[in-house]
Short mmCIF file of C-alpha atoms in Angstrom, two decimals:
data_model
loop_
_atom_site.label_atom_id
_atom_site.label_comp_id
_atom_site.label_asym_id
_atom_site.label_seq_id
_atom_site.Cartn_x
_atom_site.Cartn_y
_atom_site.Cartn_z
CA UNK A 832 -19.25 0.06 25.97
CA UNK A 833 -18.90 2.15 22.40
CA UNK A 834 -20.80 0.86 19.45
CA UNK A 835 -18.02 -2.00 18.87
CA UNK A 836 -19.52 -3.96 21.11
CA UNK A 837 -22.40 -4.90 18.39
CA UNK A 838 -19.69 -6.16 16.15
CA UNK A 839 -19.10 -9.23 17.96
CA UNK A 840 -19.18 -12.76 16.52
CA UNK A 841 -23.05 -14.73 17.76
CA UNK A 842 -20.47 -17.54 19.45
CA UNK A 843 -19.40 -16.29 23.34
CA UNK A 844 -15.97 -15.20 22.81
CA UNK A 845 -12.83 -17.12 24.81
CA UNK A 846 -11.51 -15.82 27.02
CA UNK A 847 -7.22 -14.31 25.76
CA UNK A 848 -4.59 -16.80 27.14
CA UNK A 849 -2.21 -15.96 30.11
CA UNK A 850 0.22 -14.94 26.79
CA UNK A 851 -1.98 -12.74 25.09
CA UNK A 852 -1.38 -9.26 24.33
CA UNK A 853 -3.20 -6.84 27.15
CA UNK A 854 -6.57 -5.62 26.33
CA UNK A 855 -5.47 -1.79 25.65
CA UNK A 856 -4.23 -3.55 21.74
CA UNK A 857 -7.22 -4.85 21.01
CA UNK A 858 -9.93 -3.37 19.46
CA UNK A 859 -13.73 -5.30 18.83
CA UNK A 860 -15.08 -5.03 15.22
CA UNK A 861 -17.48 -6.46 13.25
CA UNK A 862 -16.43 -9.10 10.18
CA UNK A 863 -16.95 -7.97 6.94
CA UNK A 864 -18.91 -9.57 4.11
CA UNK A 865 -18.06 -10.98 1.39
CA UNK A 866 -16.80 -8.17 -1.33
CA UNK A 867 -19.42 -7.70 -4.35
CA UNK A 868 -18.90 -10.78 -6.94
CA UNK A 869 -18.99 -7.98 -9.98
CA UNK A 870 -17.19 -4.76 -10.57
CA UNK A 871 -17.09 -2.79 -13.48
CA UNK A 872 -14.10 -2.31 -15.07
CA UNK A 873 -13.08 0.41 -17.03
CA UNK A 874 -11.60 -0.04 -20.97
CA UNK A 875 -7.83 -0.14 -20.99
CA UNK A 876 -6.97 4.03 -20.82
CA UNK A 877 -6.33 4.73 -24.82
CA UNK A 878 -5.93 8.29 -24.39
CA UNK A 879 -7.45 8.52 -21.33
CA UNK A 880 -11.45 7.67 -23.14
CA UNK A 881 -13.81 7.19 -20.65
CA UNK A 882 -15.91 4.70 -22.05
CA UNK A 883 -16.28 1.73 -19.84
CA UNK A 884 -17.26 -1.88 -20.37
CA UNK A 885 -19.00 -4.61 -17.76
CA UNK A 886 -16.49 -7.53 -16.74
CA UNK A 887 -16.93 -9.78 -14.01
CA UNK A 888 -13.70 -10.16 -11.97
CA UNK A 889 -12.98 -12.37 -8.62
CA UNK A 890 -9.87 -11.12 -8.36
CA UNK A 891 -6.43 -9.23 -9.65
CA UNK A 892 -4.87 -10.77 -12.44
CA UNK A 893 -5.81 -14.04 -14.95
CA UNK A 894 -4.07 -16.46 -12.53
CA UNK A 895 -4.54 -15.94 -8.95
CA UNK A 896 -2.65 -17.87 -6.95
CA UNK A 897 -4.01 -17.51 -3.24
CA UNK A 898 -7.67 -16.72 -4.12
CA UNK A 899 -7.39 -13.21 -3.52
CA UNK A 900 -11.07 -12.34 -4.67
CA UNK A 901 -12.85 -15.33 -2.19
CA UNK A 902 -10.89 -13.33 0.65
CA UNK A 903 -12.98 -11.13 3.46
CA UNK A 904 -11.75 -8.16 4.45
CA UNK A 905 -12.53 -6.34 7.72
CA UNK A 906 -11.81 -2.88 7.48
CA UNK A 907 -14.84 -0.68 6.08
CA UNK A 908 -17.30 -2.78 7.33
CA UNK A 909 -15.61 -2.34 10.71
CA UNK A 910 -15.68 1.20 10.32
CA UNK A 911 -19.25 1.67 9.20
CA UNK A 912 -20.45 -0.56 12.55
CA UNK A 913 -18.51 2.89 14.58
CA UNK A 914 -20.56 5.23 12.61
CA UNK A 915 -17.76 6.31 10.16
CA UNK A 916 -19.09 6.35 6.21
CA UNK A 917 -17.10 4.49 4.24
CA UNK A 918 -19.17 5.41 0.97
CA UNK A 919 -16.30 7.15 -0.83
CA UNK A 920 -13.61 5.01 0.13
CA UNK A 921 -15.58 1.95 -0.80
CA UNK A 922 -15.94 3.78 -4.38
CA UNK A 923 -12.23 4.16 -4.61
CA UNK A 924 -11.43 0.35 -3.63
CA UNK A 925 -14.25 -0.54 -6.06
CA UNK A 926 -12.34 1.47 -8.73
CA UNK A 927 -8.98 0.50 -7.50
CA UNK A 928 -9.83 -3.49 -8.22
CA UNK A 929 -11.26 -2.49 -11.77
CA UNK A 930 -7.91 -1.13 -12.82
CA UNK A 931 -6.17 -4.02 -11.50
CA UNK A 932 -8.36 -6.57 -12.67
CA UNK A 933 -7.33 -5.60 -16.12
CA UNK A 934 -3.50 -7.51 -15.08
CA UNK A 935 -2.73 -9.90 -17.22
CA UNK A 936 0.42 -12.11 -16.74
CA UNK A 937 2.01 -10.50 -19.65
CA UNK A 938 0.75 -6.59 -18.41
CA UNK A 939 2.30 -7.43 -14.61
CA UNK A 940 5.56 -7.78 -16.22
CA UNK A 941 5.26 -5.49 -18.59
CA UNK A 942 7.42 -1.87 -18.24
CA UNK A 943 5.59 1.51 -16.60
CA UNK A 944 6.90 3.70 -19.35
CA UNK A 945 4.91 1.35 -22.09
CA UNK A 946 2.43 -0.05 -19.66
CA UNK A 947 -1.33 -0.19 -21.64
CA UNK A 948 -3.56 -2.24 -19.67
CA UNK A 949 -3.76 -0.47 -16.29
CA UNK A 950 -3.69 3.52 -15.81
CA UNK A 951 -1.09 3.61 -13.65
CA UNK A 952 -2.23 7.13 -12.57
CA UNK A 953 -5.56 6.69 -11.98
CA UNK A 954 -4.49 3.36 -9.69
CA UNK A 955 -2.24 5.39 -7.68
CA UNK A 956 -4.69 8.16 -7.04
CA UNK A 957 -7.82 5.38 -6.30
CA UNK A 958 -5.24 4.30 -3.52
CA UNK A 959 -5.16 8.01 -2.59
CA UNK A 960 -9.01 8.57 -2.58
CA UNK A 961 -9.54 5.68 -0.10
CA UNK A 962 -7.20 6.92 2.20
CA UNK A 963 -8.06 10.40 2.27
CA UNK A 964 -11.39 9.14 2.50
CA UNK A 965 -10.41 7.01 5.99
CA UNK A 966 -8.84 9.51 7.55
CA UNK A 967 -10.71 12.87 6.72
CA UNK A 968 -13.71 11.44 6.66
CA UNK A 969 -14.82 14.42 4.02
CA UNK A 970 -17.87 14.75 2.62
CA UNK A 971 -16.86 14.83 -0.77
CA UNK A 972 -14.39 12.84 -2.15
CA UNK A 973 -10.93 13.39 -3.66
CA UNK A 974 -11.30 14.71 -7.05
CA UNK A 975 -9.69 11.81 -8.76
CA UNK A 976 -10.19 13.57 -12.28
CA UNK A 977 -8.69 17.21 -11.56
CA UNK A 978 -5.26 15.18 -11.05
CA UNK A 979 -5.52 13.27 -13.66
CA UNK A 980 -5.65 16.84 -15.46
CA UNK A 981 -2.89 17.85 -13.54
CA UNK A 982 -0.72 14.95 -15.00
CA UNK A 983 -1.42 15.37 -18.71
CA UNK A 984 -0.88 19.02 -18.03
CA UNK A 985 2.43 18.40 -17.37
CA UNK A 986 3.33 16.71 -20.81
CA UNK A 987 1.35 19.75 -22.45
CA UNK A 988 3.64 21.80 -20.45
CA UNK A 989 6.78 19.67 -22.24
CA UNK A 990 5.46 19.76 -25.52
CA UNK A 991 4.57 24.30 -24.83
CA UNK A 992 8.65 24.90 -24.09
CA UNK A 993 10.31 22.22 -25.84
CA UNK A 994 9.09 21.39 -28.96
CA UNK A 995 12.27 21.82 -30.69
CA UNK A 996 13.64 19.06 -28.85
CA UNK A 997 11.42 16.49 -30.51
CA UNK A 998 13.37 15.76 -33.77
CA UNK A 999 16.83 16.15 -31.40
CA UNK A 1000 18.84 12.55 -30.30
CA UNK A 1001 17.03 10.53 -27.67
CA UNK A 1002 19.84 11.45 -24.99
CA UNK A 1003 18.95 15.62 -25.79
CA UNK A 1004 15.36 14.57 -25.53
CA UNK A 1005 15.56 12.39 -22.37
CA UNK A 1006 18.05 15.66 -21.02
CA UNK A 1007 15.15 17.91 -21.81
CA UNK A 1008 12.68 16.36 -20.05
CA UNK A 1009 14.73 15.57 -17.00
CA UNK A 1010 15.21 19.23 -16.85
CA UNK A 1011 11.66 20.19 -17.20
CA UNK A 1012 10.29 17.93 -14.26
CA UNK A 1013 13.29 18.51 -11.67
CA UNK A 1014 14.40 21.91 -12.69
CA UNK A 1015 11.45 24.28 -14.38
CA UNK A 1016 8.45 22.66 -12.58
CA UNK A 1017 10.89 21.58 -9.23
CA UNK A 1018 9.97 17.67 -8.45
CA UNK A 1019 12.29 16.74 -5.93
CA UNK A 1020 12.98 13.08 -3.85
CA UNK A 1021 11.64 13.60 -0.49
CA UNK A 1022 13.98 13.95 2.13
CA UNK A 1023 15.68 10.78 3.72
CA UNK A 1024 16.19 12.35 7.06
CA UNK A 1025 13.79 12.97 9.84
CA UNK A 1026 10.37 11.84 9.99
CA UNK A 1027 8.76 10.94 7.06
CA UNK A 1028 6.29 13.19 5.23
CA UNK A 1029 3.54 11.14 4.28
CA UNK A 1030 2.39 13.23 1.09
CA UNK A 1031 4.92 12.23 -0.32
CA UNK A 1032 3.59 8.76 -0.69
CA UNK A 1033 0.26 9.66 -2.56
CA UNK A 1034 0.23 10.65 -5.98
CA UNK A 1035 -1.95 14.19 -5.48
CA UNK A 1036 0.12 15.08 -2.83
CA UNK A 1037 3.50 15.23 -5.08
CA UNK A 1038 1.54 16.68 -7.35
CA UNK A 1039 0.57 19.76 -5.64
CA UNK A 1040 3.63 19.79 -3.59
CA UNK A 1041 6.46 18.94 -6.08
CA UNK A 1042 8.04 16.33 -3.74
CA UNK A 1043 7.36 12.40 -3.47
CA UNK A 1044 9.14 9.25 -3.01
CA UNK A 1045 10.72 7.44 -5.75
CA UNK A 1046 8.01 5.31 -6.60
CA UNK A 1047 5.48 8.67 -6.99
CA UNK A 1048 8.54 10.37 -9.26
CA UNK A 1049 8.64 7.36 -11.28
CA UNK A 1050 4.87 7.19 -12.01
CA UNK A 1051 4.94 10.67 -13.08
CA UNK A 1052 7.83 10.55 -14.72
CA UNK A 1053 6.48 7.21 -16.71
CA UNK A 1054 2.92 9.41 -16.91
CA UNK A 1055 4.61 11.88 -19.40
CA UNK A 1056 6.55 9.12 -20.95
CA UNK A 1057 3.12 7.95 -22.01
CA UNK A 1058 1.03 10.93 -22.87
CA UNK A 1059 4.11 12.03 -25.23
CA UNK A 1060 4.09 8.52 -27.11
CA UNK A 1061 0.19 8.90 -27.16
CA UNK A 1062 0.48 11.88 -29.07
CA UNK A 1063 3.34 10.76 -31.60
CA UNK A 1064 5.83 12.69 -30.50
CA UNK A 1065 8.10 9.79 -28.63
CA UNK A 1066 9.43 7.46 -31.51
CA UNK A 1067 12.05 5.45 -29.64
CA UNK A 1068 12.03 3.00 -26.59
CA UNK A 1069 12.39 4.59 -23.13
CA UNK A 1070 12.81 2.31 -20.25
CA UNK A 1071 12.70 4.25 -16.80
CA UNK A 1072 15.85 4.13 -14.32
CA UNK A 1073 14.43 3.55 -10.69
CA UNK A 1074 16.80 4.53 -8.09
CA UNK A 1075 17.76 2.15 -5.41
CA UNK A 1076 18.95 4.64 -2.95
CA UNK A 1077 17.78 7.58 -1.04
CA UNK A 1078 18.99 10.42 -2.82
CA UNK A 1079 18.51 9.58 -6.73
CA UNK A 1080 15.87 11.01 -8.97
CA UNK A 1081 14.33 8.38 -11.82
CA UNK A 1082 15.51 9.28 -14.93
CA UNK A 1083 14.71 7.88 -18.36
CA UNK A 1084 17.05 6.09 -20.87
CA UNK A 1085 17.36 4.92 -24.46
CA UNK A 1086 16.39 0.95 -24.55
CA UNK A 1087 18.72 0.48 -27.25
CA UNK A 1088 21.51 1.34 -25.30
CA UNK A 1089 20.39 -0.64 -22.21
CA UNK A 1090 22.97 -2.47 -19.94
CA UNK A 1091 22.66 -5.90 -18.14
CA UNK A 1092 23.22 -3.95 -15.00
CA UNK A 1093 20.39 -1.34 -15.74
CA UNK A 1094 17.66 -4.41 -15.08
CA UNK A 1095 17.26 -4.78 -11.72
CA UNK A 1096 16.45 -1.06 -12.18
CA UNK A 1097 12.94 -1.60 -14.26
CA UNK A 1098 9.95 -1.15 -13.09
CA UNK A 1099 7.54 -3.37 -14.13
CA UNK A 1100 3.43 -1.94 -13.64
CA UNK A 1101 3.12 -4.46 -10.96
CA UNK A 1102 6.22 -3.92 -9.37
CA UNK A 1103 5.26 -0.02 -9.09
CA UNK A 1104 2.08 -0.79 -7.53
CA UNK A 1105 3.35 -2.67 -4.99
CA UNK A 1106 6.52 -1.06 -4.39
CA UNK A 1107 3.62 2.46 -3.76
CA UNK A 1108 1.69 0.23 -1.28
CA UNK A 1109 4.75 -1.40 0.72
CA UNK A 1110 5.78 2.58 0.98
CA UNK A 1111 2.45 2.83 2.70
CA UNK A 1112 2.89 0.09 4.92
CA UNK A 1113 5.43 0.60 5.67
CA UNK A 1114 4.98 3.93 6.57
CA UNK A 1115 1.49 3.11 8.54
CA UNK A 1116 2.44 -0.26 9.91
CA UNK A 1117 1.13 0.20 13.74
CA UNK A 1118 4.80 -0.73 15.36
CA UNK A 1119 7.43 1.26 14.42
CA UNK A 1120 10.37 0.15 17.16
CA UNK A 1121 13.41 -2.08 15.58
CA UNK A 1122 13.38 -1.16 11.69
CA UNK A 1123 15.93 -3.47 11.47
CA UNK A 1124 13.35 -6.13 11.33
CA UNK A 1125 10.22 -7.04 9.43
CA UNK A 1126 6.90 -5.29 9.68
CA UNK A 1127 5.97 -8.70 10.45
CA UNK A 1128 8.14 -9.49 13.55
CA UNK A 1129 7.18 -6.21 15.03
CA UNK A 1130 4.04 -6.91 15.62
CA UNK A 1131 4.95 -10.51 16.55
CA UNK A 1132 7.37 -8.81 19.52
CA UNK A 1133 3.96 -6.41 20.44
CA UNK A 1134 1.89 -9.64 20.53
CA UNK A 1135 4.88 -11.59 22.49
CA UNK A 1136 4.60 -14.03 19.71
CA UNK A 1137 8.40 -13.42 19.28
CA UNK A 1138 11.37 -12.86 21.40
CA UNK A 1139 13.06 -9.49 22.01
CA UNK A 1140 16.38 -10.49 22.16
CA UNK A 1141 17.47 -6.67 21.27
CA UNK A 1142 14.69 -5.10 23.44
CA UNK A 1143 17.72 -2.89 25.84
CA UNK A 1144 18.98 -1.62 22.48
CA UNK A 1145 15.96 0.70 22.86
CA UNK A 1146 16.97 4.18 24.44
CA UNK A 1147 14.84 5.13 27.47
CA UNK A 1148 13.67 8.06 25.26
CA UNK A 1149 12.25 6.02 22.96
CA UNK A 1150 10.73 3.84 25.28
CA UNK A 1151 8.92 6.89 26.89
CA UNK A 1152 7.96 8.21 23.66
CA UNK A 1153 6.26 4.95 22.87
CA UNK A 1154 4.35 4.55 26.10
CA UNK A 1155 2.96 8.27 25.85
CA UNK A 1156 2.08 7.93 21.90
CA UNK A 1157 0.18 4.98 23.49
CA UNK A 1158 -1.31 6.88 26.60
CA UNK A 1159 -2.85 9.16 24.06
CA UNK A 1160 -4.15 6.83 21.47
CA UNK A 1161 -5.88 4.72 24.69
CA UNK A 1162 -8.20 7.71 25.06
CA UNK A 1163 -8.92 8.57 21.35
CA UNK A 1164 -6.25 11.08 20.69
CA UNK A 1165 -4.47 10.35 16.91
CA UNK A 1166 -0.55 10.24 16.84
CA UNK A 1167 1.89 9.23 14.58
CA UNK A 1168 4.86 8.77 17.00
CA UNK A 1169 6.35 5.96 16.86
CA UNK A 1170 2.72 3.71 16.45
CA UNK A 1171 1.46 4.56 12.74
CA UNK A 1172 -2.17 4.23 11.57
CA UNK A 1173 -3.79 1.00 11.99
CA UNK A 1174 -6.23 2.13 9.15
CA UNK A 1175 -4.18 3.12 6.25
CA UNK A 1176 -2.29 0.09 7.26
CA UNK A 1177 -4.93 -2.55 6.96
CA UNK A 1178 -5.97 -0.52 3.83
CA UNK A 1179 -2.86 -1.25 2.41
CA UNK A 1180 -2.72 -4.62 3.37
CA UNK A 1181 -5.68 -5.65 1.46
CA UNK A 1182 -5.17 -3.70 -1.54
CA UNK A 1183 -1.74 -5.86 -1.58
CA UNK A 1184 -3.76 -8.96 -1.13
CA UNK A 1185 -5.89 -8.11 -4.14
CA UNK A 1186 -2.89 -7.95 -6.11
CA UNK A 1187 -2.37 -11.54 -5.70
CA UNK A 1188 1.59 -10.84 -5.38
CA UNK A 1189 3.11 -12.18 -2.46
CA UNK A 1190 1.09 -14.96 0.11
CA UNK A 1191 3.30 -13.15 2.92
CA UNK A 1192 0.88 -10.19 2.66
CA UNK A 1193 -1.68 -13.08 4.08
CA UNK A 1194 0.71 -13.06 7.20
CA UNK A 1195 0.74 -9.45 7.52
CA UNK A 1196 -2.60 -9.02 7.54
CA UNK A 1197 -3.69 -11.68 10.19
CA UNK A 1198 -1.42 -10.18 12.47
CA UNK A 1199 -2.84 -6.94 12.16
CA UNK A 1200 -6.27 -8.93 12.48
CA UNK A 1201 -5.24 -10.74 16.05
CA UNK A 1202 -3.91 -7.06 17.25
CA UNK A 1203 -7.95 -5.74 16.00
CA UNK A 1204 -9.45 -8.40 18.16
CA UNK A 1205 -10.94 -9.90 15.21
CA UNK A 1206 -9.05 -13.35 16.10
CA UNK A 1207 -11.31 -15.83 13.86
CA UNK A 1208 -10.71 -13.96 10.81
CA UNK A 1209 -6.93 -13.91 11.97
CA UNK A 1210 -6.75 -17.41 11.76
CA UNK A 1211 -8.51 -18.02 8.55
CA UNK A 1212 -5.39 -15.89 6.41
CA UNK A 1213 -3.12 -17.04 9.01
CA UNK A 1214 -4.11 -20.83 7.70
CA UNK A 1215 -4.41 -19.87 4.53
CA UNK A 1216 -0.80 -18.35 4.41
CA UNK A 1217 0.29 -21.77 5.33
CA UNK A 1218 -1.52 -23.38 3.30
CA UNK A 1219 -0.47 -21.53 -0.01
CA UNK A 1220 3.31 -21.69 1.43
CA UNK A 1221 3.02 -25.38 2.04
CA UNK A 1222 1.76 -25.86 -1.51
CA UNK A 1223 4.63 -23.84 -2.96
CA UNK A 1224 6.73 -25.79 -5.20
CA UNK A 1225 10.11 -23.32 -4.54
CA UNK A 1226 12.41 -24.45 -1.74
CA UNK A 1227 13.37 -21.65 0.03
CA UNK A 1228 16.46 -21.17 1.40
CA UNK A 1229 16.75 -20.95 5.49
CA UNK A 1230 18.17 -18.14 7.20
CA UNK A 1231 18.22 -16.44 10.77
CA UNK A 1232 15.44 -14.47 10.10
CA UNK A 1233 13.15 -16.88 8.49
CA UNK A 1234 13.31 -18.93 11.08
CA UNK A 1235 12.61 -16.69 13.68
CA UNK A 1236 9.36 -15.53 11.34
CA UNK A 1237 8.80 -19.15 11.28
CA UNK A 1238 8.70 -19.71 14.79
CA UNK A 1239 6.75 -16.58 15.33
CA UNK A 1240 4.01 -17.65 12.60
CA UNK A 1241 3.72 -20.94 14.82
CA UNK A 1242 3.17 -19.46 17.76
CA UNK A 1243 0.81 -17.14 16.88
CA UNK A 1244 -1.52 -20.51 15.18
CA UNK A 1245 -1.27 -21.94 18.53
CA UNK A 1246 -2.13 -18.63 20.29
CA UNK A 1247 -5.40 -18.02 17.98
CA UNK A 1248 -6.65 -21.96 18.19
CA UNK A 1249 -5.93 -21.62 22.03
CA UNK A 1250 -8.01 -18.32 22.36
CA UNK A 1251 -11.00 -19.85 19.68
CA UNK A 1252 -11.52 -22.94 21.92
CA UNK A 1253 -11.81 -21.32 24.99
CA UNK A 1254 -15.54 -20.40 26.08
CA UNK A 1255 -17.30 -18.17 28.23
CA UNK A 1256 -15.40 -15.47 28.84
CA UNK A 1257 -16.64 -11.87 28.50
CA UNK A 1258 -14.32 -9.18 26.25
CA UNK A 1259 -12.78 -6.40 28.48
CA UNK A 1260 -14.79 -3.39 28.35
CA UNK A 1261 -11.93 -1.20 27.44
CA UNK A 1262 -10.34 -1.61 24.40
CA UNK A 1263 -8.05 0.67 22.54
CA UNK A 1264 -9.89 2.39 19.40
CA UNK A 1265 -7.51 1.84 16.67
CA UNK A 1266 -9.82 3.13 14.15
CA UNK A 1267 -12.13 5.89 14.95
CA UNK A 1268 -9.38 8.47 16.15
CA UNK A 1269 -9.96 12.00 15.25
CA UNK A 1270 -8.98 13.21 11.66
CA UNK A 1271 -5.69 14.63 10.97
CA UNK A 1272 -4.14 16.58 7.87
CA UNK A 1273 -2.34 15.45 5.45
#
């Protein structure tokens, strides 16, 4: 048995129900502590000073509303118990949760392109750190501060070639730098069409290769917003156009002449961050068959916590596909086909949990917990999903799919209390190894 096997809980484990998902999806690994009561969190970025300030925090923003900083999270912990070291990427989640914890209620809603409180930037490139840091497993980690360079370079770079510009109209100005991002230094929306290229979801990746998603364009884009107003050279409002479909670049616009129809197309600074790590998710989420449904449901179908009423839409190519991307990841051999990365997925997971956002991301997570084998844990954010949803003042409306997530939700309670009363039962000794799987390139 691999070193997993030390990571079980002191109680004899149950023994899976006749419904439970077969032992090759799940994985043994140890529970993780408590996170550290006190981080240190940086000032907010005033020109990017680098003096720093202590400030205890328990959690993102001044009014958390599911206890995000009480939570446990598995992942590093389970790592370190199979010999991986998480040192760096425990650094960059340390970091990550000082930026945040400077949220306010006022700074989640507030714009990216005026956004104070939390360096955007440096967030997105913390989030990068840790999961280069996962997946590498490099000695050294990524150089947080040479991209950081790299950004206000960039503005330099605007204010170097078009200096002219800066007394012009704000449409000549905005024109100018739309030109100077997607036409003299060549940023470009990732392509819609095939698979996905994950650099293009982490901010040093678009950085060095000119092409991210729309979230990553918009950072960067807000970045030298910021720098330019910084150094006095921006003297109107600039909100940032985010584009809704899968083709459009963000561009910015004058405030003043703002349209009712231009506001669902804001960014606020929490909206960013969360719209970066549903990207990742997304992207990572272990069960990639039927993207017409939620990451949730997925995994319900893989656990049979949910009907697949649609199951013979499948093609028998992509049911073959799936069963070798499995055949290899059963005997320690990474792939992306078709089955994601439960790491960078549970990584994101929590770091949307710390944001206090959305109780849902509760949900997600113990899912991803049952399908890890760590079933106790599973149940305590399962029940604490339904607790926060139960306590939810906001009626919301019922649809198809709600009610199938609903159903799912309570099936997969009674699976977990089912499997934690059971005793005396030994765990299979072969277990697929979701998270020590050779490195890969980005």
């Amino acid at each position: 048995m691999n070193s997993m096997a030390t990571a079980a809980a002191t109680a004899p484990s149950p023994p899976p129900p006749p419904c439970c998902s077969p032992p090759s999806q799940c994985v043994k690994l140890l529970r993780a502590p408590p996170p550290p009561a006190n981080f240190t969190r940086s000032s907010p970025p005033q020109h990017r000073s680098r003096r720093h300030r202590s400030r205890a925090i328990c959690c993102a923003g001044s009014s958390p509303r599911f206890g995000a900083g009480d939570l446990k999270f598995a992942l590093h912990d389970a790592l370190d118990s199979l010999g991986v070291d998480t040192t760096h990427a425990r650094e960059a989640r340390k970091k990550y949760c000082s930026q945040i914890g400077n949220f306010s209620d006022i700074e989640r809603e507030t714009s990216i392109s005026i956004n104070r409180g939390v360096d955007l930037g440096k967030t997105a490139l913390y989030i990068a750190a840790e999961d280069d840091s996962l997946v590498s497993h490099s000695s050294v980690p990524l150089p947080v501060e040479a991209f950081i360079q790299r950004l206000d370079d960039l503005s330099m770079g605007y204010c170097s070639h078009y200096n002219s510009r800066f007394k012009s109209s704000p449409q000549t100005f905005l024109d100018s730098l739309d030109k100077y991002l997607y036409v003299r230094k060549g940023f470009r929306r990732s392509s819609a069409k095939g698979l996905l290229d994950f650099r293009s979801l982490y901010l040093h990746s678009v950085l060095t290769h000119r092409s991210g998603s729309a979230a990553m364009l918009s950072l960067i884009y807000s970045e030298s917003l910021k720098m330019l107003r910084l150094w006095g050279l921006l003297n109107f409002d600039v909100e940032i156009f985010f584009p809704r479909d899968l083709e459009g670049l963000p561009r910015g616009y004058d405030k003043q002449k703002s349209k009712e129809s231009d506001q669902p197309h804001i960014l606020t600074s929490q909206a960013l961050l969360v719209q970066i790590l549903r990207d990742l998710k997304g992207a990572f989420w272990p069960f990639q068959h039927n993207r017409n449904e939620s990451l949730f449901l997925r995994a319900a179908q893989a656990a049979n916590c949910s009907d697949r009423s649609n199951a013979g839409e499948e093609s028998g190519f992509q049911l073959a596909s799936t069963k070798a991307a499995q055949y290899r990841l059963d005997r320690g051999v990474w792939t992306t086909v078709r089955l994601g990365d439960m790491r960078r997925a549970l990584a994101a997971c929590e770091r949307l949990i710390l944001l206090d956002f959305d109780p849902k991301e509760l949900r997600d997570y113990s899912i991803l917990l049952y399908h890890c084998g760590l079933y106790e844990q599973s149940l305590d954010y399962l029940k604490l999903y339904k607790e926060t949803k139960n306590s939810s003042s906001k009626d919301i409306p019922s649809n198809p799919s709600s009610i199938i997530e609903d159903d799912a939700e309570e099936k997969l309670m009674v699976r977990l209390n089912l499997i934690l009363m059971e005793d005396g039962w030994e765990r299979p000794t072969h277990a697929r190894n979701f998270l020590s799987n050779n490195s890969e390139p980005w």
